[in-house]
Short mmCIF file of C-alpha atoms in Angstrom, two decimals:
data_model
loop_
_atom_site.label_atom_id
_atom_site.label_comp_id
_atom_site.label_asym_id
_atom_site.label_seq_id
_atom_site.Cartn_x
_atom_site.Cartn_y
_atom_site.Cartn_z
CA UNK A 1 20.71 -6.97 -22.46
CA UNK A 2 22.90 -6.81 -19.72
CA UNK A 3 21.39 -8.28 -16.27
CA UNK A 4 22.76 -5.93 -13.95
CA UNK A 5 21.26 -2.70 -16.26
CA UNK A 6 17.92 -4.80 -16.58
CA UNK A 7 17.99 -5.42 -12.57
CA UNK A 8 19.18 -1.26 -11.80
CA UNK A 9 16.57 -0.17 -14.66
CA UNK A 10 13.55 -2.67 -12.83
CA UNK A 11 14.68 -1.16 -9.91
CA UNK A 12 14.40 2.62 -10.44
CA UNK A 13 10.87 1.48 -12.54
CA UNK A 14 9.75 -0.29 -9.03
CA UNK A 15 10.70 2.82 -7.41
CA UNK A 16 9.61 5.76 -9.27
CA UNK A 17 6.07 3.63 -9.75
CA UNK A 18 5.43 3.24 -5.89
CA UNK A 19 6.57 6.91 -5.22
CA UNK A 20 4.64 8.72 -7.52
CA UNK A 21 1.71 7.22 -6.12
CA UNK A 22 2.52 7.89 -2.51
CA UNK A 23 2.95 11.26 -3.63
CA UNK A 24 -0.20 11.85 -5.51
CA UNK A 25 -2.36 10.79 -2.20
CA UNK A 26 -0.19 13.01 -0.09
CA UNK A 27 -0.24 16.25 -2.47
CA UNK A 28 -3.50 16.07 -2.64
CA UNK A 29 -4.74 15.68 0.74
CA UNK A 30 -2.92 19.18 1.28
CA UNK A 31 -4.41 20.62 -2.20
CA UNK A 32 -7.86 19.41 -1.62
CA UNK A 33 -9.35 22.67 0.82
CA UNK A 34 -8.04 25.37 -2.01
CA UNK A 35 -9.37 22.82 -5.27
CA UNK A 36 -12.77 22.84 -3.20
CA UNK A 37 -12.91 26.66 -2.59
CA UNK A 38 -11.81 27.31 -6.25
CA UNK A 39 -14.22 24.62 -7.43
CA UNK A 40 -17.06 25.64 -5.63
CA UNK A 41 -17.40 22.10 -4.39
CA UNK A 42 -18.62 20.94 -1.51
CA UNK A 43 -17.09 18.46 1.35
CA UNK A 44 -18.76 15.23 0.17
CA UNK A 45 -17.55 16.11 -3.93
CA UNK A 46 -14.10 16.89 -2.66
CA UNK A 47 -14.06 13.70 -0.73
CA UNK A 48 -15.03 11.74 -3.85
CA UNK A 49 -12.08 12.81 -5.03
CA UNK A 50 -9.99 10.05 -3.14
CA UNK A 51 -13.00 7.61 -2.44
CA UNK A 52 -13.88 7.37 -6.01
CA UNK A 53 -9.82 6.67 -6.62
CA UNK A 54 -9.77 4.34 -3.71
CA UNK A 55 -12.57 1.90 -4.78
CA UNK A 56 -11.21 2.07 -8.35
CA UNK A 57 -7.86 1.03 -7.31
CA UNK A 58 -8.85 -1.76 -4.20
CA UNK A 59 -11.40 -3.50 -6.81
CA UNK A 60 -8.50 -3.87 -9.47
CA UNK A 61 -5.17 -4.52 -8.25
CA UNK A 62 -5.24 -8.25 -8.09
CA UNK A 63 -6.78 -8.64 -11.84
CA UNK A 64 -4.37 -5.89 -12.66
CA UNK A 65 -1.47 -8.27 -11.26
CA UNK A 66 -2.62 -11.74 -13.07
CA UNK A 67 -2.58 -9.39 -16.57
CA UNK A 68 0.84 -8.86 -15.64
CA UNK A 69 1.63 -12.90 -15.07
CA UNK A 70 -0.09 -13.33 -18.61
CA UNK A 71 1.04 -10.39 -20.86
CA UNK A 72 4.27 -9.09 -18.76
CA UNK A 73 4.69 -6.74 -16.05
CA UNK A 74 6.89 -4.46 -17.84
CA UNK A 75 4.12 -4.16 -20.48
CA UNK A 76 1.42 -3.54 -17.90
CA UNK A 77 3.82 -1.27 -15.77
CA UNK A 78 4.58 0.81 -19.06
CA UNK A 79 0.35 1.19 -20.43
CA UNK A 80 -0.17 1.90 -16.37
CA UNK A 81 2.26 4.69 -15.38
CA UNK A 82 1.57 6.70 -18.78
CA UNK A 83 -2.02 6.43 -18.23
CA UNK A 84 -1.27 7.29 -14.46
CA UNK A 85 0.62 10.30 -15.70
CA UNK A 86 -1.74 11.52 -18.66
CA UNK A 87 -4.86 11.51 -16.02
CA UNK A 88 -2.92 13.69 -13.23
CA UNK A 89 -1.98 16.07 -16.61
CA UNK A 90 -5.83 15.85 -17.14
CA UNK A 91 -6.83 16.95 -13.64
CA UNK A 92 -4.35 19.52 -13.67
CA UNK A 93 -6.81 21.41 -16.91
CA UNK A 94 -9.84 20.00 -14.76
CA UNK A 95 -12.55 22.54 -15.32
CA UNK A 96 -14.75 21.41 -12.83
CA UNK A 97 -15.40 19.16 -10.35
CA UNK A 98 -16.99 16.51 -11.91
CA UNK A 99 -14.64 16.05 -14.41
CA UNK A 100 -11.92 15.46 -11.34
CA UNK A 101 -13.61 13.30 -10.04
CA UNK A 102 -14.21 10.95 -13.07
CA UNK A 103 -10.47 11.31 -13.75
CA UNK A 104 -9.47 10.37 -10.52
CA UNK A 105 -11.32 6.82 -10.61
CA UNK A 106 -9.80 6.66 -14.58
CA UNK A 107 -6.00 7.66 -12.57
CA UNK A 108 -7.33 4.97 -10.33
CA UNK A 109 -7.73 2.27 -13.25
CA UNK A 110 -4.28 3.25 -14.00
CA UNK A 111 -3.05 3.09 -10.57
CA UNK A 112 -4.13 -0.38 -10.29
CA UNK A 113 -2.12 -1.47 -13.35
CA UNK A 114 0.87 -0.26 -12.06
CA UNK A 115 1.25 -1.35 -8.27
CA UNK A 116 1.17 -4.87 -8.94
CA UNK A 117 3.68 -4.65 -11.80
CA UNK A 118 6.38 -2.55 -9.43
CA UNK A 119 6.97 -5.89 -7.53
CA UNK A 120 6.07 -8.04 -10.33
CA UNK A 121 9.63 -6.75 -11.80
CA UNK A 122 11.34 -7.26 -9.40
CA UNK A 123 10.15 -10.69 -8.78
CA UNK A 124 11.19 -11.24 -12.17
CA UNK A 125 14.71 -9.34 -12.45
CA UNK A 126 16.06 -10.56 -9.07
CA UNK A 127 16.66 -14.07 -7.16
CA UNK A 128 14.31 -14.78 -4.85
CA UNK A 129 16.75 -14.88 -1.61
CA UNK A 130 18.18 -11.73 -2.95
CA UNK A 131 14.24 -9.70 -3.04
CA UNK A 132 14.87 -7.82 0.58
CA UNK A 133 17.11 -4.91 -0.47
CA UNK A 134 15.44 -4.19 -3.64
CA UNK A 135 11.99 -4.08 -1.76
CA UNK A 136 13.77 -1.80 1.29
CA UNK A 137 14.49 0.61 -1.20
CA UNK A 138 11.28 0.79 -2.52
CA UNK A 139 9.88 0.69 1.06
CA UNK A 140 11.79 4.07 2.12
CA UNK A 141 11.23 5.79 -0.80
CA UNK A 142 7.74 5.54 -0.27
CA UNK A 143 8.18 6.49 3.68
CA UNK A 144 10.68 9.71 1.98
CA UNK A 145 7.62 10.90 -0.55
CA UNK A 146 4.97 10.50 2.31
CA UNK A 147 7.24 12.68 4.44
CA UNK A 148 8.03 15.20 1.67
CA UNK A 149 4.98 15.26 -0.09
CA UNK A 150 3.01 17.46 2.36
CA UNK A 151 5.54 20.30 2.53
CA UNK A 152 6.14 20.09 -1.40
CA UNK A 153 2.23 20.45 -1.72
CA UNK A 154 1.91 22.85 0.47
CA UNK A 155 4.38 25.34 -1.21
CA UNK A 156 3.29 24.32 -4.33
CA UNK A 157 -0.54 25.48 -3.69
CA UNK A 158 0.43 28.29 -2.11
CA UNK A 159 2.80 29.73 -4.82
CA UNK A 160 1.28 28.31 -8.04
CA UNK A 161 -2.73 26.58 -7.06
CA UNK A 162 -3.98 23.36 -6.21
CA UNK A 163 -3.42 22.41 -10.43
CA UNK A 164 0.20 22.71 -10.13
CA UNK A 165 0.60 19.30 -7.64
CA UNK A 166 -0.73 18.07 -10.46
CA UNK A 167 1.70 17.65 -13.02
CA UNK A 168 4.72 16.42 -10.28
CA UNK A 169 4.17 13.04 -11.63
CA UNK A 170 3.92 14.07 -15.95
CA UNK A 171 7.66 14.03 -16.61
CA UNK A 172 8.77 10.83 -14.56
CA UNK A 173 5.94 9.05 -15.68
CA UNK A 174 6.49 9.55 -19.41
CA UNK A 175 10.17 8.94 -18.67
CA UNK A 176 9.87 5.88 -17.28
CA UNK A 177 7.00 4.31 -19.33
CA UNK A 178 8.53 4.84 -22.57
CA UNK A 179 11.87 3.26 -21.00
CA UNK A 180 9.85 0.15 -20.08
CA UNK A 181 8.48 0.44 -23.68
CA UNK A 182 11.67 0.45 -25.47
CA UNK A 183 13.84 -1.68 -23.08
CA UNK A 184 13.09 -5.61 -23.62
CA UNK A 185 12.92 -7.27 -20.55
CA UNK A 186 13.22 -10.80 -19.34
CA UNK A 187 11.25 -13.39 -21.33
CA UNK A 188 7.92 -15.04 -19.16
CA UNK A 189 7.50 -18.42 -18.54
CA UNK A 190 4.52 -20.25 -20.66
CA UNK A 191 3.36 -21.62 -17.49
CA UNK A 192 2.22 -17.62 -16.93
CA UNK A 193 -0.57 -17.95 -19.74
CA UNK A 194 -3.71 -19.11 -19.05
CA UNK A 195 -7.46 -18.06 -18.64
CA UNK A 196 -8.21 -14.78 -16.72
CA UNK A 197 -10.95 -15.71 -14.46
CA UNK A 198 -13.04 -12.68 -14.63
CA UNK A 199 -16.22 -14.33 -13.08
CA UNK A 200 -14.05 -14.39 -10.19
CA UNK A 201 -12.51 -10.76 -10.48
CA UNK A 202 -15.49 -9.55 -10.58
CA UNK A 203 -16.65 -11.23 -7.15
CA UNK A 204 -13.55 -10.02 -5.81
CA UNK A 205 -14.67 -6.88 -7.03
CA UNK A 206 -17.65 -6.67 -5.33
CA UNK A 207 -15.83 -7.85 -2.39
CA UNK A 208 -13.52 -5.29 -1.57
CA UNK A 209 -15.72 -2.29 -3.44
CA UNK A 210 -18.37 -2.92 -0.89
CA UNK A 211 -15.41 -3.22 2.34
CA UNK A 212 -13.93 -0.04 0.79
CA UNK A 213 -17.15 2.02 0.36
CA UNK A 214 -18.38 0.46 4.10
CA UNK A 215 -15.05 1.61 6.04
CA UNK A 216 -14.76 4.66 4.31
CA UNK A 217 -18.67 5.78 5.14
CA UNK A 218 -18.18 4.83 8.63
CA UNK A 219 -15.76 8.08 9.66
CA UNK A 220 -18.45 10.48 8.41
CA UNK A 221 -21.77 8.12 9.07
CA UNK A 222 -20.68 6.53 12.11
CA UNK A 223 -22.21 2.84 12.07
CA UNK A 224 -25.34 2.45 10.84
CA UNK A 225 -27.77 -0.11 8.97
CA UNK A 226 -25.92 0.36 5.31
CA UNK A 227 -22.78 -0.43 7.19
CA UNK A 228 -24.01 -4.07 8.75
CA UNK A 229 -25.33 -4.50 4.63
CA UNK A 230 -22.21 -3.54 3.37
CA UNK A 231 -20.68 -6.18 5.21
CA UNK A 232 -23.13 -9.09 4.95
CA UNK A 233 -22.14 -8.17 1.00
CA UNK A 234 -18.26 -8.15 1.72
CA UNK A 235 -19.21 -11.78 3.46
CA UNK A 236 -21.27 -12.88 0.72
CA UNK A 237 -19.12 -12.32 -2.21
CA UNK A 238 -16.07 -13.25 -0.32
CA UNK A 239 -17.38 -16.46 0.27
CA UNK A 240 -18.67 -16.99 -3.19
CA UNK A 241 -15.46 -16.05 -4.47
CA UNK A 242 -13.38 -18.49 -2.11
CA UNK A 243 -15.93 -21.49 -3.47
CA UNK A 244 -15.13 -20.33 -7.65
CA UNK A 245 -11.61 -20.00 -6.98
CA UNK A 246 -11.48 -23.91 -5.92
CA UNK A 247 -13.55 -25.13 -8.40
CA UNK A 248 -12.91 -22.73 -11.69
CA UNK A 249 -9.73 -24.44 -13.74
CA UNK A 250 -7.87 -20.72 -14.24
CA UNK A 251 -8.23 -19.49 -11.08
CA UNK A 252 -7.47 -15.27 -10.59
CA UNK A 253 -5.62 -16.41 -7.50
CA UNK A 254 -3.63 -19.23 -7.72
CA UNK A 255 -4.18 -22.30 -5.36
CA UNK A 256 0.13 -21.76 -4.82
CA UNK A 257 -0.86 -18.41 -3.47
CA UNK A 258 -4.43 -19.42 -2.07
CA UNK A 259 -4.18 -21.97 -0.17
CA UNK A 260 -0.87 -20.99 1.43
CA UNK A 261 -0.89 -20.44 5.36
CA UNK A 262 2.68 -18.24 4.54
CA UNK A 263 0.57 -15.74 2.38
CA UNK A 264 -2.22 -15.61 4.46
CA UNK A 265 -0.35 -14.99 7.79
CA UNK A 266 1.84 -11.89 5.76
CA UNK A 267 -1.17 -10.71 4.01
CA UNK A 268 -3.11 -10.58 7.67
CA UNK A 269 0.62 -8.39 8.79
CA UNK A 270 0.24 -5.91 6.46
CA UNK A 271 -3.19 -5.31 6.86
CA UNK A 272 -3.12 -5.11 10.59
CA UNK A 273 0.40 -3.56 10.66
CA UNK A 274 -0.87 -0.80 8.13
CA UNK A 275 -3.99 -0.53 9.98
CA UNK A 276 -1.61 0.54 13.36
CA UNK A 277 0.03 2.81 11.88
CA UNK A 278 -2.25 4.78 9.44
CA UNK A 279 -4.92 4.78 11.95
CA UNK A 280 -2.22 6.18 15.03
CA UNK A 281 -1.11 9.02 12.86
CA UNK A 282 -4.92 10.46 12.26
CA UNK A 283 -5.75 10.37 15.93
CA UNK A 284 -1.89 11.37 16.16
CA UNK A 285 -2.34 14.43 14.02
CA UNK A 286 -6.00 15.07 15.50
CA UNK A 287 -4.17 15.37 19.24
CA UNK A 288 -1.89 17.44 18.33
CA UNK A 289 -3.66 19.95 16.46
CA UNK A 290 -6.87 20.12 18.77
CA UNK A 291 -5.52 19.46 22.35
CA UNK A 292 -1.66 20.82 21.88
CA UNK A 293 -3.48 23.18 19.11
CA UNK A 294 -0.18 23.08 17.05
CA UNK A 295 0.01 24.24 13.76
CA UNK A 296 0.52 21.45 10.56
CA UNK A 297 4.47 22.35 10.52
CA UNK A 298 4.41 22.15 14.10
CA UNK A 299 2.45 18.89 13.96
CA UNK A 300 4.95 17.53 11.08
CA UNK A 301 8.34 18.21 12.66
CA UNK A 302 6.59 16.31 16.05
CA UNK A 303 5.74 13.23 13.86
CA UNK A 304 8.87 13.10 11.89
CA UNK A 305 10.81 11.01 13.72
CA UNK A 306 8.82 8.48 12.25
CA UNK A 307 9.13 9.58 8.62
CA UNK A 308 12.90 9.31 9.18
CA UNK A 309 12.88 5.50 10.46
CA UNK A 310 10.43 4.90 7.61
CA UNK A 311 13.14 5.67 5.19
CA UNK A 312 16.39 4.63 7.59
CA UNK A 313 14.77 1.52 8.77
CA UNK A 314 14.13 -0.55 5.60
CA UNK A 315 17.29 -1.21 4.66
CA UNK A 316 18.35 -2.07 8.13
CA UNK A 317 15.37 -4.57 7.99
CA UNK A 318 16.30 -6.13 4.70
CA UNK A 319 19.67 -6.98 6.25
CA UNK A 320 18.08 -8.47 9.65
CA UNK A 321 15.67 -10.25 7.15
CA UNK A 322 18.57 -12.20 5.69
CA UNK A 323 20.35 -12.83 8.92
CA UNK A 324 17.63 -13.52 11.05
CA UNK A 325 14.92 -14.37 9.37
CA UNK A 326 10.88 -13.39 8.11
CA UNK A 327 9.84 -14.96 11.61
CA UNK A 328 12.69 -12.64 14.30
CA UNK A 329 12.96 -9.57 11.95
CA UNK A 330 8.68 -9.25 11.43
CA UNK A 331 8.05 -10.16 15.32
CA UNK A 332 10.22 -7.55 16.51
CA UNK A 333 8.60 -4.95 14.38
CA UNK A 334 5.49 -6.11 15.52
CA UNK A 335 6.81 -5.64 18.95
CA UNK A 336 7.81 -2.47 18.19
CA UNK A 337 4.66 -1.02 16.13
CA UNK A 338 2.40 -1.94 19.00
CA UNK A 339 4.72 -0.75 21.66
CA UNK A 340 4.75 3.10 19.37
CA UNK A 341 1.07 2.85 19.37
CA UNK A 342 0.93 2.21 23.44
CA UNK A 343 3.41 4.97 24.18
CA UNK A 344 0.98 7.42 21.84
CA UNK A 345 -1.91 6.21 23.85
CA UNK A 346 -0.45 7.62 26.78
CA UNK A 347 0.21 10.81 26.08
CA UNK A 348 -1.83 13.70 27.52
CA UNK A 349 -1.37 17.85 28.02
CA UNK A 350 1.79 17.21 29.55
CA UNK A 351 3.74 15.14 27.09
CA UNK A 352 7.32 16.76 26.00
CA UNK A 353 8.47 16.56 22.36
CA UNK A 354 10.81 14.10 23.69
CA UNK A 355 7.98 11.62 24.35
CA UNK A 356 5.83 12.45 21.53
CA UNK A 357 8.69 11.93 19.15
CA UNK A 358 9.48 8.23 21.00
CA UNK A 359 6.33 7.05 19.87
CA UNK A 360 6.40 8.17 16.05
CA UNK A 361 10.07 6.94 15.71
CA UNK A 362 8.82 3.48 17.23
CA UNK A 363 5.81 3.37 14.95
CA UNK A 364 8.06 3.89 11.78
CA UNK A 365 10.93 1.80 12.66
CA UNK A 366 8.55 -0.88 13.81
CA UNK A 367 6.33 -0.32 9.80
CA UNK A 368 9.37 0.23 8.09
CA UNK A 369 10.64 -4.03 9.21
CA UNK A 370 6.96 -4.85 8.99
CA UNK A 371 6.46 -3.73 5.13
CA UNK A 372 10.06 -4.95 3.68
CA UNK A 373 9.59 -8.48 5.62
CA UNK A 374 6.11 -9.04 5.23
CA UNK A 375 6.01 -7.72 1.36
CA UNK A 376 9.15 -9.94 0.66
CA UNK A 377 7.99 -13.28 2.44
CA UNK A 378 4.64 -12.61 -0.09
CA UNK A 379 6.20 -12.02 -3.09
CA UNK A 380 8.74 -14.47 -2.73
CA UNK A 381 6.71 -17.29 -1.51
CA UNK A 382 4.72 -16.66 -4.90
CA UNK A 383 5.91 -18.58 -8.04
CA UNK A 384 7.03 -16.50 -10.18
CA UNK A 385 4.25 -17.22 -12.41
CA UNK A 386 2.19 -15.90 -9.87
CA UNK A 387 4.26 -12.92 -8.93
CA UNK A 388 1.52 -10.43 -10.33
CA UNK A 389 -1.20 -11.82 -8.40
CA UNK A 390 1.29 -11.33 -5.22
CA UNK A 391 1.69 -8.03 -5.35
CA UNK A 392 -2.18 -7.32 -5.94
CA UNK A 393 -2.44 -9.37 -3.03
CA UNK A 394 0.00 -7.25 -0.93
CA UNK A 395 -1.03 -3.80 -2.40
CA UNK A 396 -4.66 -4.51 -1.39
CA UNK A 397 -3.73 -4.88 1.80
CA UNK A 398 -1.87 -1.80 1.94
CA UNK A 399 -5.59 0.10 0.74
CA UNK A 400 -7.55 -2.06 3.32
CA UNK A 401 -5.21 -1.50 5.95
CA UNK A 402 -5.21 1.99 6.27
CA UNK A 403 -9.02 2.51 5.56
CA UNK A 404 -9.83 -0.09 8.22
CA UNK A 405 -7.43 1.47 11.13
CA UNK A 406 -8.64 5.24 10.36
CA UNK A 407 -12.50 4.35 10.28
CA UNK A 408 -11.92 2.38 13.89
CA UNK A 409 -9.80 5.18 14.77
CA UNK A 410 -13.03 7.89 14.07
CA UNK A 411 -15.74 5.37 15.32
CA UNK A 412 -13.77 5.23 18.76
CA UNK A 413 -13.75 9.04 19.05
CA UNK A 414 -17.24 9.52 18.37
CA UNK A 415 -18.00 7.67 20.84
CA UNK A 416 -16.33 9.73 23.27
CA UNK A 417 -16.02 13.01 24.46
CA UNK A 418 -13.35 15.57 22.78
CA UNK A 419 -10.36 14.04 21.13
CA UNK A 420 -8.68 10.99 23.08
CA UNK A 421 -6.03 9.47 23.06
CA UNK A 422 -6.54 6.52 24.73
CA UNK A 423 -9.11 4.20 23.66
CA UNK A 424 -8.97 4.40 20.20
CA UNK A 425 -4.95 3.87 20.21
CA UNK A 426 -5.74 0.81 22.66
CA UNK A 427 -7.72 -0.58 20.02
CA UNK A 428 -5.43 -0.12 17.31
CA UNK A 429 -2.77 -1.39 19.49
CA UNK A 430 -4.97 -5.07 19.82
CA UNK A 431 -4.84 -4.54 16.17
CA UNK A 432 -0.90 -4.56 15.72
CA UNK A 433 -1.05 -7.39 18.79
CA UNK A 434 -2.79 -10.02 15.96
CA UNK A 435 0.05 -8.94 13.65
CA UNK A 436 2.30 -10.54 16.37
CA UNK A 437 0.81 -13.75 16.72
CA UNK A 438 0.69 -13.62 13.03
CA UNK A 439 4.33 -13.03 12.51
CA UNK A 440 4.85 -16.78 14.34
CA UNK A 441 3.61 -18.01 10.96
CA UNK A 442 5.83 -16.78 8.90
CA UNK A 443 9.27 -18.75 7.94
CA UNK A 444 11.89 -19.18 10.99
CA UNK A 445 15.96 -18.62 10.64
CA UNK A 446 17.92 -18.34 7.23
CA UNK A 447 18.70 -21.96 7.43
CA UNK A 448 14.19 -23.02 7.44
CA UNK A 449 14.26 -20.50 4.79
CA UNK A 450 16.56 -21.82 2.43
CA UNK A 451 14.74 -25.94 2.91
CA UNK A 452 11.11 -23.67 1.87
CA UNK A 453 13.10 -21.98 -1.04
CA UNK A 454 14.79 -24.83 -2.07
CA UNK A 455 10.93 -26.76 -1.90
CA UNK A 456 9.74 -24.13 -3.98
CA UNK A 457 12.80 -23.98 -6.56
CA UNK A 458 11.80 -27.32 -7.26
CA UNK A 459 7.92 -27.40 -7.02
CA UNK A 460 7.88 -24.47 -9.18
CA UNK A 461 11.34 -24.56 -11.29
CA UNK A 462 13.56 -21.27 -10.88
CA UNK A 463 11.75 -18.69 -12.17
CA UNK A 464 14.05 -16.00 -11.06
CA UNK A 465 14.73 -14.34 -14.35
CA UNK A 466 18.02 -14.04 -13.28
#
């Protein structure tokens, strides 16, 4: 086959796979008041809706990613966006709420076969120094569906009912899975095969299950004695897991990947990074709505500014990534996440649209350069043996991320009085501060770069697929 169709095909797989889930969370955040009333559920079933999804998806991801080392990413991509696709089809003939629910976690199953495999591909179909724009793209089509996927929910369930939001992702996702089906893609490396090490997924497992369930309790809960146990369990099974990993022979997660400082410090960016910025625009949307009391269009044209950079500013960052550097192009989006997140922090009655809008534009320029460096110094770091078990690594950071910065975000305001602004942005921006010392981890100019490339090429052998 030719390379360039395999590479534009991988591409538009990556693509369509990331955005149909970033559309699916943000459809049905809007959906989920009618699909309660028409359910007759109540709050804590409706919010099962996403936790049960959530914890299904966060416990997988990185097993999900070492199938697709062994058997092939295209393969796992293919069996995980049909099944993704089927399962929203299912909810959308749902006849109660229990059986959304339980299809939600199976979606979730599904979802976590098919993250992992999105940068997997293109791991595989492109050169390692050329990973930035491909991952850009990716990056602001994401940031374009999580801008467009509240006002295409919203006139959705108002003209046809929460089911219809449904079955946005049925025709894509058969498209594209029987296309990875049919298409042969590049063959894997033997060095891929191996044991799976589920002994250690499932302490993993239990890992992040019990940090998922414990951060997402704590908004509703507050902090209490089952969230100090859920923790001592996330400690306990972390550790435990850590100890099999060096000992076991097939380890889930590479020592390559493990034991790397690089993959640590970008891991710790996009969990604090994501962490800034989801947990900004809740209190973000909270302020606006309660103490401007705008409506939700009001509220979305005042945040936009951000959505825009989101999609804008990736491939602007994939270009400073090759010029500058992972080390310059993640530090100043660092800078200017936390900066966003100070400027929101400040802003009271009085604050114009001008201002507002300053601060969401900073916090999505400054995500946008964090995501497309950070995910790219990950995934290419990785062997490409290991490429799977990258983008497990970096997709459970993206779930962790956001659930840890909203539930400090809520635990901050309940401990004060009415909806500020104040401490629990100050907070978040410490949060995006560690991402900055972080960032001095990461690999310096182009010409650093190329020496740890050219280390790797011949640690690991090429890899590319190319």
């Amino acid at each position: 086959m030719n390379s360039r169709f395999h590479r534009r095909l991988t591409l538009a797989s990556s693509v369509t796979g990331a955005v149909a889930v970033a559309l699916d969370g943000t459809v049905l955040t809007v959906a989920q008041p009618t699909l309660q009333r028409d359910l007759h559920a109540t709050f804590a079933q409706v919010q099962w809706t996403s936790t049960g999804y959530l914890i299904a998806v966060a416990s997988l991801l990185v097993f999900a990613g070492r199938l697709g080392d062994r058997y092939g990413h295209q393969q796992v991509f293919a069996v995980g966006i049909l099944g993704f696709g089927a399962t929203s089809a299912a909810i959308g003939f749902a006849p109660g709420i229990e059986s959304v629910i339980g299809l939600r976690v199976a979606q979730g199953v599904f979802g976590a076969l098919l993250q992992p495999a999105t940068l997997g591909m293109l791991r595989a179909a492109y050169p390692a120094d050329r990973l930035g724009m491909p991952i850009a793209l990716r990056t602001s089509a994401i940031g374009l569906a999580a801008a467009a996927g509240p006002v295409l929910g919203g006139a959705l369930v108002t003209a046809l009912g929460w089911r219809a939001v449904f079955f946005l992702n049925v025709v894509p996702a058969l498209l594209m899975g029987v296309l990875a089906l049919a298409v042969r893609g590049p063959a894997r490396s033997r060095a891929a095969s191996g044991g799976l090490d589920v002994p250690g997924a499932c302490l993993l497992a239990v890992a992040l299950v019990s940090l998922v369930h414990t951060l997402v309790g704590i908004p509703e809960a507050g902090w209490t004695t089952a969230s100090t146990l859920g923790l001592v369990v996330v400690m306990a099974a972390g550790a435990a897991f850590v100890r099999h990993e060096r000992r076991t022979a097939s380890p889930l997660v590479p020592y390559d990947v493990l034991g790397s400082a690089t993959v640590g410090a970008a891991l710790g960016i996009l969990v604090t990074g994501s962490a800034a910025m989801l947990g900004s625009l809740f209190v973000g949307s909270y302020y606006l709505q309660e103490v401007l009391e705008l409506d939700p269009l009001q509220t979305s044209l005042r945040a936009l500014p951000g959505a825009v950079m989101m999609v804008l500013g990736a491939p602007v960052a994939a270009v400073l990534l090759r010029r500058q550097g992972a080390r310059r192009t993640t530090l100043a989006g660092m800078i200017a996440l936390t900066s966003g997140v100070l400027l929101l922090s400040r802003l009271d009655r009085a604050s114009t649209a001008v201002s507002i809008g300053g601060g969401f534009l900073l916090l999505g320029a400054g995500f946008a350069t964090v995501m497309v460096t950070a995910t790219a110094v990950l995934v290419r770091h990785a062997s490409a043996e290991s490429a799977g078990v990258a983008g497990g690594l970096q997709q459970t950071a993206m779930n962790v991320g956001p659930t840890l910065g909203v539930a400090t975000a809520t635990l901050l305001m309940a401990l004060g009085t009415g909806v500020a602004m104040g401490p629990p942005l100050t907070a978040l921006a410490a949060v995006s501060a560690l991402g900055v010392m972080l960032a001095l981890r990461l690999p310096g100019p182009p010409g650093s770069s190329g020496r740890i490339r050219q280390e790797s090429i011949n640690k690991y052998g090429a890899g590319d697929g190319s």
